[in-house]
Amino acid sequence: MNLGNKGFEKSTRLRWWHILLILIPILFYYIWVQRYGVNCPQLDDFGVLLNLVEVGNASTYKEKLHLVFSPHNEHRIIFTKLIFGLISLTDNGAIDIYKVLFLGNITLLGVAFIFYRAIIQIKQSWVYALAISGLLFQMQFFENTFFGMASVQNIGVYLWLGLSCWKIAQVPQCSKQLIWAFVFGIFATFTSGNGMVVFPAGAVILWIAGTRIASVIWTIGGIIVILNYLSGLQHLSHNSNLAQIFHGAMGYLGSLIGISTGKLMPVTLGSIMVSIGIILNLNLVFAQFVPIQVHSKTVQLFLLTFFMVMIATGCMISMNRDVVLAISTPRYKIGSAVVGCLIILMIANTRIS
């Protein structure tokens, strides 16, 4: 579905107006972060700070490494601990939480650039880039703008997932990209537990794309990473009610419209987005029966991989949170924004001849 490439054909002066419009949500977002971000630990920040003290007091490198990889609830937040540790090196061991949350929020620019690059690759209208900016850079997930650990974990994981999915989509053209996809997949896994879902999603996409050997290698590597991640992890009770998991997952995916509307609207929106995503990618499996064409097969594979990851993330969250929390927790809403961007890009990449 093409809104036209007029944005690429206008004068240089008008292009700058396009860029300005795209940048406005980004500028407002980071002004918000600068204005309300403070050097004050919140909730889980204290757990990370305590862990760093323990690492500093450990007598052997083996003990230090064990503490770094030690779990934090159901996650192993290595990337978060690394950011905290790096910040401590800038001020004689003191950790400025404002610097932590600012770095965490900077990763949102990385997520946006991945999506902008997809738009450039399919040579679509600047309007899609404006929509991406409006969805990604908003205040609904405001917890990530003043909660240091939350910003690094909840935003950073989508940067690594996006990079891993991008490289997975390029494997059919260049097998060496599998290495980078795997590296970014490890980063995602050890930033937030839901990052591990890139391995089953990537295995499916690589198989569909016809790179069967790469799919097998990816699966074996993914199993090793996941088993190492889960080894010694404290078992937590999970919700096993399939109906509740479905409602929670769909509510999470549609949570941008907020809990104030009740559970029905977010669950409905999430279900609609999932349905659209499935329909727009049926041609990958049923090419002979579905008359859907795309501008870029690589971009389609990227979007579908990321889309599968987000659905799996919603299911994982709904297994550990009830429907209301899956919908209403502000720091989770970044996931809903990412899914919205994926649907917009799927539409942009769809070509009707």
XYZ file of C-alpha atoms in Angstrom:
353
model
C 0.000 0.000 0.000
C 1.837 3.070 -1.243
C 1.161 6.623 -0.106
C 3.483 7.781 -2.851
C 7.144 8.695 -3.005
C 6.489 12.404 -3.419
C 8.564 13.122 -0.317
C 11.651 11.960 -2.190
C 10.913 14.148 -5.213
C 10.310 17.508 -3.528
C 12.775 20.351 -3.330
C 15.586 20.354 -0.773
C 13.837 23.072 1.199
C 10.664 21.016 1.570
C 12.670 17.976 2.597
C 13.995 19.951 5.542
C 10.395 20.601 6.594
C 9.832 16.856 6.480
C 12.885 16.274 8.638
C 11.728 18.950 11.089
C 8.315 17.340 11.448
C 9.907 13.937 12.001
C 12.252 15.403 14.633
C 9.619 17.294 16.636
C 8.359 14.260 18.633
C 11.973 13.233 19.257
C 12.906 16.695 20.540
C 9.886 16.848 22.844
C 10.667 13.383 24.175
C 14.251 14.187 25.110
C 13.280 17.575 26.534
C 10.907 15.578 28.769
C 13.758 13.230 29.770
C 16.074 16.170 30.475
C 13.406 17.998 32.466
C 12.132 15.165 34.635
C 15.078 12.791 34.807
C 16.787 13.028 38.208
C 19.711 11.382 39.962
C 17.509 9.293 42.240
C 17.348 5.470 42.340
C 13.930 3.854 41.938
C 12.763 0.388 43.007
C 14.978 -2.177 41.193
C 17.799 0.362 40.835
C 18.734 -0.431 44.430
C 19.088 -4.128 43.581
C 21.503 -3.306 40.758
C 23.491 -0.947 42.980
C 23.760 -3.613 45.687
C 24.931 -6.150 43.112
C 27.675 -3.779 41.941
C 28.856 -3.356 45.530
C 28.990 -7.146 45.869
C 30.946 -7.425 42.626
C 33.421 -4.820 43.897
C 33.878 -6.688 47.183
C 34.316 -10.114 45.543
C 37.816 -11.489 45.994
C 38.158 -13.512 42.765
C 37.289 -12.891 39.115
C 35.272 -16.097 39.083
C 33.115 -14.793 41.932
C 32.768 -11.406 40.250
C 31.625 -13.045 37.016
C 29.140 -15.210 38.911
C 27.640 -12.105 40.537
C 27.411 -10.251 37.210
C 25.486 -13.160 35.664
C 23.353 -13.711 38.769
C 19.598 -13.388 38.104
C 17.466 -10.392 38.976
C 13.969 -11.803 39.493
C 13.240 -13.704 36.232
C 15.915 -11.831 34.278
C 19.678 -11.786 33.918
C 20.278 -8.079 33.333
C 23.927 -8.141 32.240
C 23.556 -5.151 29.908
C 21.943 -3.090 32.680
C 24.739 -3.938 35.116
C 27.303 -3.071 32.442
C 25.766 0.385 31.937
C 25.697 1.011 35.702
C 29.317 -0.141 35.928
C 30.446 2.093 33.069
C 28.727 5.102 34.650
C 30.544 4.381 37.917
C 33.868 4.754 36.066
C 33.040 8.342 35.074
C 32.840 9.737 38.619
C 35.175 7.810 40.942
C 32.716 4.998 41.603
C 29.614 7.170 42.078
C 26.631 6.271 39.897
C 24.529 9.098 38.494
C 21.116 7.562 37.803
C 20.324 10.414 35.435
C 23.205 9.314 33.187
C 21.914 5.730 33.321
C 18.389 6.624 32.268
C 19.655 9.013 29.591
C 21.778 6.252 28.032
C 18.811 3.893 28.280
C 16.610 6.370 26.459
C 19.260 7.004 23.801
C 18.772 3.370 22.708
C 15.283 4.404 21.586
C 16.972 6.413 18.833
C 18.624 3.186 17.716
C 15.253 1.471 17.463
C 13.902 4.404 15.449
C 16.873 4.407 13.067
C 16.313 0.725 12.295
C 12.715 1.510 11.330
C 13.749 4.625 9.359
C 16.274 2.513 7.477
C 13.523 0.070 6.526
C 11.481 2.984 5.133
C 14.467 4.162 3.078
C 15.069 0.651 1.753
C 11.501 0.339 0.478
C 11.632 3.979 -0.756
C 8.420 4.993 0.899
C 6.915 8.343 1.847
C 8.329 10.432 4.706
C 4.826 10.258 6.237
C 5.625 6.768 7.492
C 8.740 8.078 9.239
C 6.599 10.757 10.870
C 4.214 8.076 12.128
C 7.154 6.072 13.537
C 8.410 9.143 15.416
C 4.954 9.845 16.808
C 4.541 6.282 18.083
C 8.017 5.724 19.512
C 8.715 9.094 21.102
C 5.796 9.722 23.413
C 5.208 9.960 27.150
C 2.898 7.002 27.758
C 5.823 4.832 28.836
C 7.012 7.636 31.116
C 8.447 5.237 33.722
C 11.324 4.672 31.329
C 12.191 8.385 31.527
C 12.886 8.544 35.270
C 13.567 4.899 36.261
C 17.188 4.107 35.351
C 17.095 0.315 35.200
C 13.718 0.320 33.421
C 15.027 2.544 30.621
C 18.064 0.339 29.966
C 16.130 -2.928 30.143
C 12.760 -2.103 28.575
C 14.090 0.072 25.746
C 17.533 -1.440 25.279
C 16.155 -4.940 24.671
C 14.243 -3.698 21.616
C 17.397 -2.176 20.148
C 19.207 -5.529 20.346
C 16.136 -7.406 19.125
C 15.735 -5.018 16.212
C 19.381 -5.401 15.214
C 19.209 -9.201 15.529
C 16.018 -9.382 13.450
C 17.549 -7.083 10.823
C 20.579 -9.341 10.472
C 18.412 -12.489 10.380
C 16.540 -11.039 7.403
C 19.850 -10.543 5.574
C 21.101 -14.114 6.044
C 19.558 -15.372 2.733
C 21.767 -12.833 0.886
C 24.847 -13.153 3.108
C 25.312 -16.124 5.417
C 27.913 -14.256 7.519
C 25.132 -12.026 8.860
C 24.078 -15.000 10.986
C 27.043 -14.321 13.276
C 25.966 -10.741 13.967
C 22.350 -11.829 14.378
C 23.495 -14.345 16.982
C 25.640 -11.798 18.846
C 22.773 -9.293 19.010
C 20.439 -12.113 20.076
C 22.729 -12.860 23.034
C 22.777 -9.154 23.943
C 18.960 -9.082 23.836
C 18.655 -12.217 25.976
C 20.952 -10.886 28.686
C 19.299 -7.469 28.670
C 15.815 -8.819 29.392
C 14.530 -12.376 29.556
C 12.039 -11.864 26.743
C 15.004 -11.267 24.418
C 15.516 -15.036 24.152
C 12.386 -15.397 21.995
C 14.403 -14.118 19.023
C 15.915 -17.596 18.754
C 12.719 -19.574 18.046
C 11.370 -16.723 15.910
C 14.616 -16.539 13.931
C 14.667 -20.311 13.411
C 11.183 -20.207 11.866
C 11.997 -17.253 9.598
C 15.273 -18.729 8.394
C 13.468 -21.985 7.570
C 10.701 -20.146 5.684
C 13.342 -18.133 3.803
C 14.861 -21.383 2.557
C 18.125 -21.163 4.512
C 17.617 -24.523 6.196
C 21.241 -25.060 7.277
C 21.339 -21.590 8.845
C 18.063 -22.374 10.620
C 19.516 -25.549 12.139
C 22.721 -23.794 13.218
C 20.681 -20.920 14.673
C 18.433 -23.358 16.551
C 21.353 -25.235 18.098
C 23.068 -22.000 19.113
C 19.800 -20.622 20.494
C 19.210 -23.724 22.610
C 22.695 -23.372 24.119
C 22.112 -19.693 24.949
C 18.657 -20.312 26.432
C 19.813 -23.276 28.547
C 22.690 -21.212 29.904
C 20.298 -18.364 30.632
C 17.834 -20.622 32.476
C 20.497 -22.596 34.356
C 20.161 -21.891 38.071
C 17.317 -19.423 37.518
C 14.799 -19.422 40.328
C 11.554 -21.086 39.285
C 8.630 -18.683 39.463
C 4.986 -19.660 39.342
C 3.322 -18.787 36.031
C -0.225 -18.254 34.878
C -1.196 -21.260 32.736
C -4.753 -20.248 31.863
C -4.724 -19.989 28.057
C -7.652 -17.564 27.917
C -5.960 -15.213 30.391
C -2.638 -15.500 28.557
C -4.364 -14.591 25.277
C -6.187 -11.603 26.766
C -3.062 -10.427 28.572
C -0.897 -10.748 25.449
C -3.398 -8.936 23.229
C -3.901 -6.295 25.924
C -0.151 -5.770 26.137
C 0.137 -5.378 22.359
C -2.723 -2.872 22.318
C -1.869 -1.116 25.582
C -1.103 2.253 23.988
C -4.771 3.190 24.189
C -4.517 2.857 27.972
C -6.284 1.208 30.876
C -8.695 4.134 31.281
C -10.721 2.626 28.443
C -11.001 -0.704 30.280
C -9.654 -4.053 29.105
C -11.854 -4.489 26.036
C -10.323 -1.758 23.839
C -6.633 -2.688 24.327
C -7.369 -6.418 23.865
C -9.387 -5.643 20.717
C -6.663 -3.378 19.311
C -4.000 -5.996 19.990
C -6.098 -8.673 18.278
C -6.638 -6.434 15.239
C -2.901 -5.717 14.917
C -2.044 -9.412 15.156
C -4.673 -10.227 12.510
C -3.300 -7.533 10.165
C 0.240 -8.780 10.682
C -0.737 -12.354 9.856
C -2.721 -11.378 6.751
C 0.067 -9.194 5.333
C 2.569 -12.048 5.591
C 0.513 -14.971 4.320
C 2.285 -14.746 0.974
C 5.486 -16.062 2.558
C 3.873 -19.469 3.072
C 0.937 -19.414 0.654
C 2.430 -17.501 -2.264
C 0.324 -19.351 -4.856
C -2.956 -18.502 -3.155
C -2.342 -15.042 -1.668
C -1.886 -12.183 -4.190
C 0.249 -10.015 -1.914
C 3.442 -8.393 -3.175
C 6.030 -6.427 -1.232
C 8.601 -3.790 -2.078
C 11.366 -5.651 -0.247
C 11.451 -9.307 0.771
C 14.302 -8.579 3.186
C 12.286 -5.906 4.973
C 9.310 -8.267 5.110
C 11.409 -10.967 6.776
C 12.759 -8.403 9.263
C 9.303 -7.129 10.157
C 7.818 -10.595 10.509
C 10.670 -11.807 12.728
C 10.307 -8.779 15.001
C 6.517 -9.178 14.938
C 6.746 -12.805 16.081
C 9.134 -11.737 18.832
C 6.653 -9.135 20.078
C 3.743 -11.599 20.147
C 5.898 -14.041 22.137
C 6.907 -11.203 24.473
C 3.243 -10.420 25.108
C 2.598 -14.067 25.983
C 5.571 -14.137 28.368
C 4.415 -10.981 30.133
C 0.841 -12.269 30.452
C 2.181 -15.457 32.063
C 3.722 -13.346 34.841
C 1.267 -10.435 35.056
C -2.508 -10.296 35.076
C -4.387 -8.595 32.252
C -4.702 -5.251 34.042
C -0.970 -5.035 34.789
C -0.056 -6.134 31.255
C -2.138 -3.239 29.932
C -1.561 -0.526 32.518
C 2.136 -0.761 33.472
C 3.633 2.357 31.815
C 7.124 0.955 31.192
C 5.630 -1.969 29.214
C 3.815 0.280 26.757
C 6.981 0.700 24.687
C 6.238 -2.818 23.393
C 2.859 -1.715 22.089
C 4.501 1.240 20.322
C 7.016 -1.090 18.664
C 4.214 -3.359 17.421
C 2.359 -0.342 16.053
C 5.503 0.662 14.133
C 5.852 -2.855 12.727
C 2.271 -2.813 11.441
C 2.799 0.605 9.832
C 5.932 -0.646 8.098
C 4.198 -3.834 6.943
C 1.524 -1.682 5.318
C 4.191 0.554 3.783
C 6.001 -2.469 2.378
C 2.847 -3.979 0.851
C 2.449 -3.317 -2.843
C -0.857 -3.566 -4.638
C -0.373 -3.860 -8.394
